[in-house]
Every structure is written in structure tokens, then in C-alpha cells.
Amino acid sequence: MTLPRHIAVIMDGNGRWARERNLPRIEGHRRGSETVDEIVMACRDLGVGFLTLYAFSLENWNRPKDEVAALMALLKEFLIFKREKMIKNQIRLVSIGDVERLPKDVLQTLRDTEQMTESQDKMVLNLALSYGGRDEIVRAINAVLKEKGNGLLKDNFISIKEFSKYLDTSGMPDPDLLIRTSGERRVSNFLLWQSAYTEYYFTETLWPDFSRNHLLQAIREFQGRERRFGMTSEQLHVV
Ligand code: IPE
Ligand code: IPE
Ligand code: MG
């Protein structure tokens, strides 16, 4: 059975989890960050190479100011508290998104953590922060145009493979499996380019309730799917 090499997760449902318990939304986010720890460790132990977590979207900047501030504080706390554990477990932390928009202190903490875990090679934990798929593609196009001005692009042509190198995910494989919790069935501007052939898995479970067992269930379903990449089933089964 093949294990997904790259799993991506839209961690959704923290607010509803809190509302069901008459708690403030931030309490849902706090519990959600505990789930992050559990799922990171589960993926690491299974041997998943890349785990991308959608932690904060570009659109999330439009949430109430106090919720955004609480999420930023939680992110900073997570990075500082989990550094040692990441290093101990050989996890490298990287990020994608327009991170320059993060508050200065959070960005600095992110950069420090990326640097401190740089040489770890058991798993890549990739946080999507201030991330939007369309924004990522347009930033890549603008980077290409800049190079064009420098005369680096030959014959005004760029291939799919070359273009991918300008995306935030440069060097990472595309996600094999994308999980979204909380019953929503939409992409919400996540990994638009990279998910061309990703298998989607939707679950009603709210993110704070999502556990190692739920993850295993998602992986098992993934393993039962036939990825045809446009071909026929017969083509895949020639011996
Ligand atoms: C996901 O939970 C966390 C972030 C988007 C930061 P939500 O906060 O979106 O939870 P719901 O969708 O309101 O339940
Ligand atoms: C997507 O969740 C973003 C993250 C999980 C970080 P949202 O809760 O923001 O998505 P929509 O707006 O309901 O689609
Ligand atoms: Mg939501």
C-alpha cells in the first residue's frame, strides 16, 4: 500500500467546535493547535514526507481584529514552544504564502524557526500562512516577468516545470491527498496549482476533534482509490 508522500489539510471547524460548547472562538483555535501537534507527530511516525497545513488564509485577514490578533499570538506561541520538539523529531518547518504581511514579531519567529530546523530531514512541515492560491500564482508570474526584464528567459517561453519553480512550493512534490475537516466541500483558495491531481477527502469531523485515527481512516480511503491521471484502468494494470 502506498503512503501519500505529501498530505495537505484544510483545518476547518474550530469556531463551530467552540460554539457548540459555548466557548469563545479562540478556544477552538487553541484546541485546534493541539490537534496540529497530534497530526504532525502521526504523519512523522508514519513516514509521510511532506505535511502542508492551511493555518491562515489571505481571506482570513478580514476576520474581526481580535480574532486575527489571537490567531497570530497562537501561531507565535506554537512556533516557540514546538521548536525543540521539531528538532528532536527531525522535522523541518517551512512556510508558503504572503508571509511578509504577518506582524513583524511573528514573521521573525517564523524565520528563526525555519532557520533552526533547516537541517532536519525526516519530514517537512509546511505552514500555509497568509496564503491564497491565486495570489501565489500571480506573485510567481510577477517574478517571471521580472526575470524576463533581466533577459534570463529564453524565447519568451516558460514550461510548466519551470513555472512551478517560481511558486512558493518550489521543490516540493504536489499533494497526493488533501483533507478538509468540518463538512465544508470547497477549496477556499488552497493550493490551486498544486492540487491538479490531488485526491480529496472530506470529513464532517471538526478540526479540534480530528485525531490520529481519523487520519488513518483518510489514508486508508486514499489507498483504496485508483489514480488514473487521465489514463484508463487497463493501462494502469499492464504487467
Ligand atoms: C479554521 O476554523 C481555522 C482558521 C480558518 C484560522 P474556523 O475558524 O474557520 O472555524 P469555523 O469554520 O468558523 O467553524
Ligand atoms: C479555510 O478555512 C482557511 C483555513 C483553514 C486556514 P475558512 O473557514 O477560512 O474557509 P471558508 O471561508 O469558510 O471557505
Ligand atoms: Mg471555517
PDB file of C-alpha atoms and ligand atoms in Angstrom:
ATOM      1  CA  MET A   1       0.000   0.000   0.000  1.00  0.00           C
ATOM      2  CA  THR A   2       1.459   3.334  -0.933  1.00  0.00           C
ATOM      3  CA  LEU A   3       1.557   6.028   1.678  1.00  0.00           C
ATOM      4  CA  PRO A   4       0.809   9.543   0.455  1.00  0.00           C
ATOM      5  CA  ARG A   5       4.145  11.290   0.115  1.00  0.00           C
ATOM      6  CA  HIS A   6       2.534  14.680   0.648  1.00  0.00           C
ATOM      7  CA  ILE A   7      -0.637  15.311   2.686  1.00  0.00           C
ATOM      8  CA  ALA A   8      -2.308  18.729   2.771  1.00  0.00           C
ATOM      9  CA  VAL A   9      -5.003  19.700   5.263  1.00  0.00           C
ATOM     10  CA  ILE A  10      -7.593  22.461   5.381  1.00  0.00           C
ATOM     11  CA  MET A  11      -8.018  22.609   9.143  1.00  0.00           C
ATOM     12  CA  ASP A  12     -11.581  23.852   9.443  1.00  0.00           C
ATOM     13  CA  GLY A  13     -14.260  23.913  12.144  1.00  0.00           C
ATOM     14  CA  ASN A  14     -12.523  25.454  15.157  1.00  0.00           C
ATOM     15  CA  GLY A  15     -15.177  28.158  15.504  1.00  0.00           C
ATOM     16  CA  ARG A  16     -18.074  25.690  15.354  1.00  0.00           C
ATOM     17  CA  TRP A  17     -16.345  23.401  17.842  1.00  0.00           C
ATOM     18  CA  ALA A  18     -16.176  26.308  20.298  1.00  0.00           C
ATOM     19  CA  ARG A  19     -19.722  27.488  19.612  1.00  0.00           C
ATOM     20  CA  GLU A  20     -21.097  24.008  20.344  1.00  0.00           C
ATOM     21  CA  ARG A  21     -19.545  24.349  23.794  1.00  0.00           C
ATOM     22  CA  ASN A  22     -20.418  27.989  24.386  1.00  0.00           C
ATOM     23  CA  LEU A  23     -16.748  28.863  24.366  1.00  0.00           C
ATOM     24  CA  PRO A  24     -15.061  31.817  22.643  1.00  0.00           C
ATOM     25  CA  ARG A  25     -13.850  31.049  19.098  1.00  0.00           C
ATOM     26  CA  ILE A  26     -10.229  31.397  20.166  1.00  0.00           C
ATOM     27  CA  GLU A  27     -10.682  28.433  22.499  1.00  0.00           C
ATOM     28  CA  GLY A  28     -11.499  26.387  19.389  1.00  0.00           C
ATOM     29  CA  HIS A  29      -8.305  27.630  17.769  1.00  0.00           C
ATOM     30  CA  ARG A  30      -6.338  26.739  20.881  1.00  0.00           C
ATOM     31  CA  ARG A  31      -7.715  23.193  20.844  1.00  0.00           C
ATOM     32  CA  GLY A  32      -7.061  23.125  17.115  1.00  0.00           C
ATOM     33  CA  SER A  33      -3.381  23.780  17.717  1.00  0.00           C
ATOM     34  CA  GLU A  34      -3.266  20.692  19.954  1.00  0.00           C
ATOM     35  CA  THR A  35      -4.659  18.693  17.039  1.00  0.00           C
ATOM     36  CA  VAL A  36      -1.872  20.128  14.891  1.00  0.00           C
ATOM     37  CA  ASP A  37       0.673  18.649  17.272  1.00  0.00           C
ATOM     38  CA  GLU A  38      -1.004  15.224  17.191  1.00  0.00           C
ATOM     39  CA  ILE A  39      -1.318  15.116  13.395  1.00  0.00           C
ATOM     40  CA  VAL A  40       2.239  16.354  12.832  1.00  0.00           C
ATOM     41  CA  MET A  41       3.569  13.573  15.036  1.00  0.00           C
ATOM     42  CA  ALA A  42       1.302  10.954  13.442  1.00  0.00           C
ATOM     43  CA  CYS A  43       2.495  11.873   9.940  1.00  0.00           C
ATOM     44  CA  ARG A  44       6.085  11.965  11.071  1.00  0.00           C
ATOM     45  CA  ASP A  45       5.797   8.498  12.659  1.00  0.00           C
ATOM     46  CA  LEU A  46       4.089   7.057   9.588  1.00  0.00           C
ATOM     47  CA  GLY A  47       6.838   8.325   7.303  1.00  0.00           C
ATOM     48  CA  VAL A  48       4.861  10.948   5.373  1.00  0.00           C
ATOM     49  CA  GLY A  49       7.451  13.186   3.724  1.00  0.00           C
ATOM     50  CA  PHE A  50       5.529  16.458   3.494  1.00  0.00           C
ATOM     51  CA  LEU A  51       2.631  17.806   5.518  1.00  0.00           C
ATOM     52  CA  THR A  52       1.110  21.120   4.436  1.00  0.00           C
ATOM     53  CA  LEU A  53      -1.310  22.751   6.859  1.00  0.00           C
ATOM     54  CA  TYR A  54      -3.596  25.624   5.880  1.00  0.00           C
ATOM     55  CA  ALA A  55      -3.268  27.677   9.041  1.00  0.00           C
ATOM     56  CA  PHE A  56      -4.284  31.165   7.886  1.00  0.00           C
ATOM     57  CA  SER A  57      -5.647  32.265   4.529  1.00  0.00           C
ATOM     58  CA  LEU A  58      -5.293  35.660   2.877  1.00  0.00           C
ATOM     59  CA  GLU A  59      -9.063  35.966   3.247  1.00  0.00           C
ATOM     60  CA  ASN A  60      -8.761  35.319   6.990  1.00  0.00           C
ATOM     61  CA  TRP A  61      -7.218  38.813   7.351  1.00  0.00           C
ATOM     62  CA  ASN A  62     -10.799  40.046   7.006  1.00  0.00           C
ATOM     63  CA  ARG A  63     -11.897  38.404  10.265  1.00  0.00           C
ATOM     64  CA  PRO A  64     -12.542  40.534  13.379  1.00  0.00           C
ATOM     65  CA  LYS A  65      -9.352  42.236  14.579  1.00  0.00           C
ATOM     66  CA  ASP A  66      -9.297  40.477  17.944  1.00  0.00           C
ATOM     67  CA  GLU A  67      -9.627  37.024  16.349  1.00  0.00           C
ATOM     68  CA  VAL A  68      -6.762  37.778  13.931  1.00  0.00           C
ATOM     69  CA  ALA A  69      -4.615  39.018  16.823  1.00  0.00           C
ATOM     70  CA  ALA A  70      -5.394  35.900  18.875  1.00  0.00           C
ATOM     71  CA  LEU A  71      -4.532  33.633  15.927  1.00  0.00           C
ATOM     72  CA  MET A  72      -1.217  35.452  15.437  1.00  0.00           C
ATOM     73  CA  ALA A  73      -0.395  35.085  19.133  1.00  0.00           C
ATOM     74  CA  LEU A  74      -1.242  31.385  18.979  1.00  0.00           C
ATOM     75  CA  LEU A  75       0.944  30.911  15.916  1.00  0.00           C
ATOM     76  CA  LYS A  76       3.898  32.605  17.571  1.00  0.00           C
ATOM     77  CA  GLU A  77       3.420  30.551  20.720  1.00  0.00           C
ATOM     78  CA  PHE A  78       3.191  27.329  18.694  1.00  0.00           C
ATOM     79  CA  LEU A  79       6.431  28.076  16.842  1.00  0.00           C
ATOM     80  CA  ILE A  80       8.345  28.917  20.005  1.00  0.00           C
ATOM     81  CA  PHE A  81       7.010  26.026  22.104  1.00  0.00           C
ATOM     82  CA  LYS A  82       7.380  23.352  19.432  1.00  0.00           C
ATOM     83  CA  ARG A  83      10.856  24.190  18.145  1.00  0.00           C
ATOM     84  CA  GLU A  84      12.687  21.783  20.417  1.00  0.00           C
ATOM     85  CA  LYS A  85      10.214  19.012  19.690  1.00  0.00           C
ATOM     86  CA  MET A  86      10.556  19.564  15.955  1.00  0.00           C
ATOM     87  CA  ILE A  87      14.336  19.333  16.135  1.00  0.00           C
ATOM     88  CA  LYS A  88      14.167  16.260  18.371  1.00  0.00           C
ATOM     89  CA  ASN A  89      11.883  14.587  15.830  1.00  0.00           C
ATOM     90  CA  GLN A  90      13.877  15.766  12.805  1.00  0.00           C
ATOM     91  CA  ILE A  91      11.055  17.908  11.438  1.00  0.00           C
ATOM     92  CA  ARG A  92      11.889  20.825   9.190  1.00  0.00           C
ATOM     93  CA  LEU A  93       9.497  23.773   9.299  1.00  0.00           C
ATOM     94  CA  VAL A  94       8.882  25.815   6.145  1.00  0.00           C
ATOM     95  CA  SER A  95       6.103  28.147   5.042  1.00  0.00           C
ATOM     96  CA  ILE A  96       4.190  29.294   1.972  1.00  0.00           C
ATOM     97  CA  GLY A  97       2.091  32.407   1.463  1.00  0.00           C
ATOM     98  CA  ASP A  98       2.490  36.155   1.563  1.00  0.00           C
ATOM     99  CA  VAL A  99       4.201  35.951   4.947  1.00  0.00           C
ATOM    100  CA  GLU A 100       5.530  39.496   4.680  1.00  0.00           C
ATOM    101  CA  ARG A 101       2.048  40.556   5.772  1.00  0.00           C
ATOM    102  CA  LEU A 102       2.456  38.847   9.158  1.00  0.00           C
ATOM    103  CA  PRO A 103       3.159  41.075  12.165  1.00  0.00           C
ATOM    104  CA  LYS A 104       6.910  41.744  12.399  1.00  0.00           C
ATOM    105  CA  ASP A 105       7.478  39.703  15.565  1.00  0.00           C
ATOM    106  CA  VAL A 106       5.558  36.699  14.205  1.00  0.00           C
ATOM    107  CA  LEU A 107       7.480  36.830  10.918  1.00  0.00           C
ATOM    108  CA  GLN A 108      10.762  36.964  12.830  1.00  0.00           C
ATOM    109  CA  THR A 109       9.726  33.954  14.940  1.00  0.00           C
ATOM    110  CA  LEU A 110       8.779  32.106  11.755  1.00  0.00           C
ATOM    111  CA  ARG A 111      12.125  32.891  10.094  1.00  0.00           C
ATOM    112  CA  ASP A 112      14.023  31.868  13.241  1.00  0.00           C
ATOM    113  CA  THR A 113      12.147  28.564  13.427  1.00  0.00           C
ATOM    114  CA  GLU A 114      12.725  27.870   9.729  1.00  0.00           C
ATOM    115  CA  GLN A 115      16.401  28.529  10.201  1.00  0.00           C
ATOM    116  CA  MET A 116      16.699  26.489  13.400  1.00  0.00           C
ATOM    117  CA  THR A 117      15.095  23.430  11.789  1.00  0.00           C
ATOM    118  CA  GLU A 118      16.749  23.845   8.395  1.00  0.00           C
ATOM    119  CA  SER A 119      18.884  20.711   8.534  1.00  0.00           C
ATOM    120  CA  GLN A 120      16.128  18.344   9.744  1.00  0.00           C
ATOM    121  CA  ASP A 121      15.157  15.764   7.164  1.00  0.00           C
ATOM    122  CA  LYS A 122      12.624  13.253   8.452  1.00  0.00           C
ATOM    123  CA  MET A 123       9.566  15.311   7.465  1.00  0.00           C
ATOM    124  CA  VAL A 124       8.793  18.757   6.087  1.00  0.00           C
ATOM    125  CA  LEU A 125       6.065  20.613   7.954  1.00  0.00           C
ATOM    126  CA  ASN A 126       4.854  23.314   5.614  1.00  0.00           C
ATOM    127  CA  LEU A 127       2.605  26.009   7.084  1.00  0.00           C
ATOM    128  CA  ALA A 128       0.378  27.957   4.698  1.00  0.00           C
ATOM    129  CA  LEU A 129       0.252  31.401   6.298  1.00  0.00           C
ATOM    130  CA  SER A 130      -1.371  34.476   4.814  1.00  0.00           C
ATOM    131  CA  TYR A 131      -1.792  32.111   1.883  1.00  0.00           C
ATOM    132  CA  GLY A 132      -4.003  32.348  -1.189  1.00  0.00           C
ATOM    133  CA  GLY A 133      -3.641  30.133  -4.255  1.00  0.00           C
ATOM    134  CA  ARG A 134      -4.412  32.834  -6.799  1.00  0.00           C
ATOM    135  CA  ASP A 135      -2.101  35.245  -5.027  1.00  0.00           C
ATOM    136  CA  GLU A 136       0.686  32.661  -5.120  1.00  0.00           C
ATOM    137  CA  ILE A 137       0.253  32.174  -8.884  1.00  0.00           C
ATOM    138  CA  VAL A 138       0.203  35.910  -9.586  1.00  0.00           C
ATOM    139  CA  ARG A 139       3.280  36.505  -7.405  1.00  0.00           C
ATOM    140  CA  ALA A 140       5.006  33.763  -9.424  1.00  0.00           C
ATOM    141  CA  ILE A 141       4.002  35.426 -12.709  1.00  0.00           C
ATOM    142  CA  ASN A 142       5.355  38.733 -11.478  1.00  0.00           C
ATOM    143  CA  ALA A 143       8.621  37.055 -10.504  1.00  0.00           C
ATOM    144  CA  VAL A 144       8.846  35.547 -14.001  1.00  0.00           C
ATOM    145  CA  LEU A 145       8.191  38.927 -15.603  1.00  0.00           C
ATOM    146  CA  LYS A 146      10.978  40.433 -13.542  1.00  0.00           C
ATOM    147  CA  GLU A 147      13.410  37.791 -14.798  1.00  0.00           C
ATOM    148  CA  LYS A 148      12.236  38.422 -18.329  1.00  0.00           C
ATOM    149  CA  GLY A 149      13.324  42.018 -17.889  1.00  0.00           C
ATOM    150  CA  ASN A 150      16.756  40.721 -16.903  1.00  0.00           C
ATOM    151  CA  GLY A 151      16.937  38.728 -20.128  1.00  0.00           C
ATOM    152  CA  LEU A 152      17.023  35.398 -18.303  1.00  0.00           C
ATOM    153  CA  LEU A 153      14.059  33.810 -20.082  1.00  0.00           C
ATOM    154  CA  LYS A 154      14.853  32.315 -23.455  1.00  0.00           C
ATOM    155  CA  ASP A 155      12.499  32.914 -26.414  1.00  0.00           C
ATOM    156  CA  ASN A 156       9.685  34.353 -24.255  1.00  0.00           C
ATOM    157  CA  PHE A 157       8.732  30.826 -23.264  1.00  0.00           C
ATOM    158  CA  ILE A 158       8.280  29.113 -19.943  1.00  0.00           C
ATOM    159  CA  SER A 159       7.342  25.448 -19.381  1.00  0.00           C
ATOM    160  CA  ILE A 160       5.037  24.105 -16.666  1.00  0.00           C
ATOM    161  CA  LYS A 161       8.045  22.607 -14.920  1.00  0.00           C
ATOM    162  CA  GLU A 162       9.986  25.870 -14.997  1.00  0.00           C
ATOM    163  CA  PHE A 163       6.981  27.886 -13.864  1.00  0.00           C
ATOM    164  CA  SER A 164       6.473  25.603 -10.840  1.00  0.00           C
ATOM    165  CA  LYS A 165       9.859  26.722  -9.576  1.00  0.00           C
ATOM    166  CA  TYR A 166       8.531  30.254  -9.098  1.00  0.00           C
ATOM    167  CA  LEU A 167       5.730  29.092  -6.802  1.00  0.00           C
ATOM    168  CA  ASP A 168       6.087  29.097  -3.015  1.00  0.00           C
ATOM    169  CA  THR A 169       6.054  25.288  -3.101  1.00  0.00           C
ATOM    170  CA  SER A 170       9.140  25.092  -5.317  1.00  0.00           C
ATOM    171  CA  GLY A 171      10.948  21.817  -4.707  1.00  0.00           C
ATOM    172  CA  MET A 172       8.004  20.101  -3.012  1.00  0.00           C
ATOM    173  CA  PRO A 173       6.009  17.313  -4.635  1.00  0.00           C
ATOM    174  CA  ASP A 174       2.324  18.028  -5.322  1.00  0.00           C
ATOM    175  CA  PRO A 175      -0.032  16.865  -2.564  1.00  0.00           C
ATOM    176  CA  ASP A 176      -1.326  13.318  -3.055  1.00  0.00           C
ATOM    177  CA  LEU A 177      -4.094  13.649  -0.500  1.00  0.00           C
ATOM    178  CA  LEU A 178      -5.966  16.762   0.618  1.00  0.00           C
ATOM    179  CA  ILE A 179      -8.134  16.501   3.725  1.00  0.00           C
ATOM    180  CA  ARG A 180     -10.761  19.083   4.690  1.00  0.00           C
ATOM    181  CA  THR A 181     -12.491  18.819   8.041  1.00  0.00           C
ATOM    182  CA  SER A 182     -15.843  20.190   9.267  1.00  0.00           C
ATOM    183  CA  GLY A 183     -18.079  19.172   6.374  1.00  0.00           C
ATOM    184  CA  GLU A 184     -17.300  22.037   4.000  1.00  0.00           C
ATOM    185  CA  ARG A 185     -16.730  20.890   0.441  1.00  0.00           C
ATOM    186  CA  ARG A 186     -14.735  23.678  -1.130  1.00  0.00           C
ATOM    187  CA  VAL A 187     -11.116  24.534  -1.844  1.00  0.00           C
ATOM    188  CA  SER A 188     -11.119  28.049  -0.344  1.00  0.00           C
ATOM    189  CA  ASN A 189      -8.185  29.224  -2.470  1.00  0.00           C
ATOM    190  CA  PHE A 190      -5.819  26.480  -1.281  1.00  0.00           C
ATOM    191  CA  LEU A 191      -3.044  25.026  -3.500  1.00  0.00           C
ATOM    192  CA  LEU A 192      -4.927  25.731  -6.739  1.00  0.00           C
ATOM    193  CA  TRP A 193      -1.995  24.907  -8.989  1.00  0.00           C
ATOM    194  CA  GLN A 194      -0.565  22.037  -6.973  1.00  0.00           C
ATOM    195  CA  SER A 195      -3.805  20.087  -6.497  1.00  0.00           C
ATOM    196  CA  ALA A 196      -4.343  19.340 -10.207  1.00  0.00           C
ATOM    197  CA  TYR A 197      -4.315  15.582  -9.479  1.00  0.00           C
ATOM    198  CA  THR A 198      -4.735  15.502  -5.715  1.00  0.00           C
ATOM    199  CA  GLU A 199      -7.250  13.123  -4.119  1.00  0.00           C
ATOM    200  CA  TYR A 200      -9.765  14.973  -1.935  1.00  0.00           C
ATOM    201  CA  TYR A 201     -11.082  13.628   1.341  1.00  0.00           C
ATOM    202  CA  PHE A 202     -13.892  15.411   3.151  1.00  0.00           C
ATOM    203  CA  THR A 203     -14.974  14.606   6.688  1.00  0.00           C
ATOM    204  CA  GLU A 204     -17.669  16.003   8.971  1.00  0.00           C
ATOM    205  CA  THR A 205     -15.291  15.869  11.954  1.00  0.00           C
ATOM    206  CA  LEU A 206     -14.375  19.320  13.270  1.00  0.00           C
ATOM    207  CA  TRP A 207     -10.636  20.030  13.358  1.00  0.00           C
ATOM    208  CA  PRO A 208     -10.273  20.046  17.195  1.00  0.00           C
ATOM    209  CA  ASP A 209     -11.844  16.543  17.233  1.00  0.00           C
ATOM    210  CA  PHE A 210      -9.680  15.202  14.387  1.00  0.00           C
ATOM    211  CA  SER A 211      -7.298  12.534  15.664  1.00  0.00           C
ATOM    212  CA  ARG A 212      -4.616  10.075  14.571  1.00  0.00           C
ATOM    213  CA  ASN A 213      -7.378   7.524  13.906  1.00  0.00           C
ATOM    214  CA  HIS A 214      -9.260   9.920  11.657  1.00  0.00           C
ATOM    215  CA  LEU A 215      -6.020  10.481   9.765  1.00  0.00           C
ATOM    216  CA  LEU A 216      -5.501   6.740   9.339  1.00  0.00           C
ATOM    217  CA  GLN A 217      -9.056   6.438   8.039  1.00  0.00           C
ATOM    218  CA  ALA A 218      -8.365   9.137   5.435  1.00  0.00           C
ATOM    219  CA  ILE A 219      -5.135   7.422   4.376  1.00  0.00           C
ATOM    220  CA  ARG A 220      -6.915   4.064   4.084  1.00  0.00           C
ATOM    221  CA  GLU A 221      -9.555   5.580   1.835  1.00  0.00           C
ATOM    222  CA  PHE A 222      -6.805   7.193  -0.243  1.00  0.00           C
ATOM    223  CA  GLN A 223      -5.117   3.803  -0.614  1.00  0.00           C
ATOM    224  CA  GLY A 224      -8.330   2.313  -1.988  1.00  0.00           C
ATOM    225  CA  ARG A 225      -8.584   4.861  -4.780  1.00  0.00           C
ATOM    226  CA  GLU A 226      -7.313   4.342  -8.286  1.00  0.00           C
ATOM    227  CA  ARG A 227      -5.314   7.333  -9.508  1.00  0.00           C
ATOM    228  CA  ARG A 228      -5.609   7.203 -13.247  1.00  0.00           C
ATOM    229  CA  PHE A 229      -4.076  10.557 -14.230  1.00  0.00           C
ATOM    230  CA  GLY A 230      -6.243  10.619 -17.330  1.00  0.00           C
ATOM    231  CA  MET A 231      -5.427   7.092 -18.431  1.00  0.00           C
ATOM    232  CA  THR A 232      -7.649   4.028 -18.454  1.00  0.00           C
ATOM    233  CA  SER A 233      -7.777   1.487 -15.675  1.00  0.00           C
ATOM    234  CA  GLU A 234      -6.459  -1.185 -18.058  1.00  0.00           C
ATOM    235  CA  GLN A 235      -3.385   0.874 -18.859  1.00  0.00           C
ATOM    236  CA  LEU A 236      -2.513   1.018 -15.185  1.00  0.00           C
ATOM    237  CA  HIS A 237      -2.730  -2.718 -14.777  1.00  0.00           C
ATOM    238  CA  VAL A 238      -0.478  -3.920 -17.580  1.00  0.00           C
ATOM    239  CA  VAL A 239       2.139  -6.212 -16.149  1.00  0.00           C
TER     240      VAL A 239
HETATM  241  C1  IPE B   1     -10.394  27.077  10.920  1.00  0.00           C
HETATM  242  O1  IPE B   1     -11.500  27.157  11.747  1.00  0.00           O
HETATM  243  C2  IPE B   1      -9.248  27.934  11.404  1.00  0.00           C
HETATM  244  C3  IPE B   1      -8.975  29.107  10.575  1.00  0.00           C
HETATM  245  C4  IPE B   1      -9.590  29.421   9.472  1.00  0.00           C
HETATM  246  C5  IPE B   1      -7.920  30.002  11.035  1.00  0.00           C
HETATM  247  P1  IPE B   1     -12.607  28.281  11.562  1.00  0.00           P
HETATM  248  O2  IPE B   1     -12.278  29.419  12.455  1.00  0.00           O
HETATM  249  O3  IPE B   1     -12.795  28.613  10.138  1.00  0.00           O
HETATM  250  O4  IPE B   1     -13.897  27.512  12.114  1.00  0.00           O
HETATM  251  P2  IPE B   1     -15.380  27.654  11.610  1.00  0.00           P
HETATM  252  O5  IPE B   1     -15.388  27.390  10.133  1.00  0.00           O
HETATM  253  O6  IPE B   1     -15.831  29.041  11.949  1.00  0.00           O
HETATM  254  O7  IPE B   1     -16.119  26.610  12.375  1.00  0.00           O
HETATM  255  C1  IPE B   2     -10.006  27.956   5.154  1.00  0.00           C
HETATM  256  O1  IPE B   2     -10.983  27.990   6.132  1.00  0.00           O
HETATM  257  C2  IPE B   2      -8.744  28.563   5.662  1.00  0.00           C
HETATM  258  C3  IPE B   2      -8.072  27.833   6.740  1.00  0.00           C
HETATM  259  C4  IPE B   2      -8.420  26.668   7.218  1.00  0.00           C
HETATM  260  C5  IPE B   2      -6.905  28.466   7.266  1.00  0.00           C
HETATM  261  P1  IPE B   2     -12.096  29.133   6.173  1.00  0.00           P
HETATM  262  O2  IPE B   2     -13.007  28.788   7.295  1.00  0.00           O
HETATM  263  O3  IPE B   2     -11.462  30.458   6.212  1.00  0.00           O
HETATM  264  O4  IPE B   2     -12.805  28.923   4.769  1.00  0.00           O
HETATM  265  P2  IPE B   2     -14.169  29.491   4.175  1.00  0.00           P
HETATM  266  O5  IPE B   2     -14.053  30.964   4.144  1.00  0.00           O
HETATM  267  O6  IPE B   2     -15.277  29.029   5.066  1.00  0.00           O
HETATM  268  O7  IPE B   2     -14.269  28.892   2.832  1.00  0.00           O
HETATM  269 MG    MG B   3     -14.022  27.880   8.700  1.00  0.00          MG
END
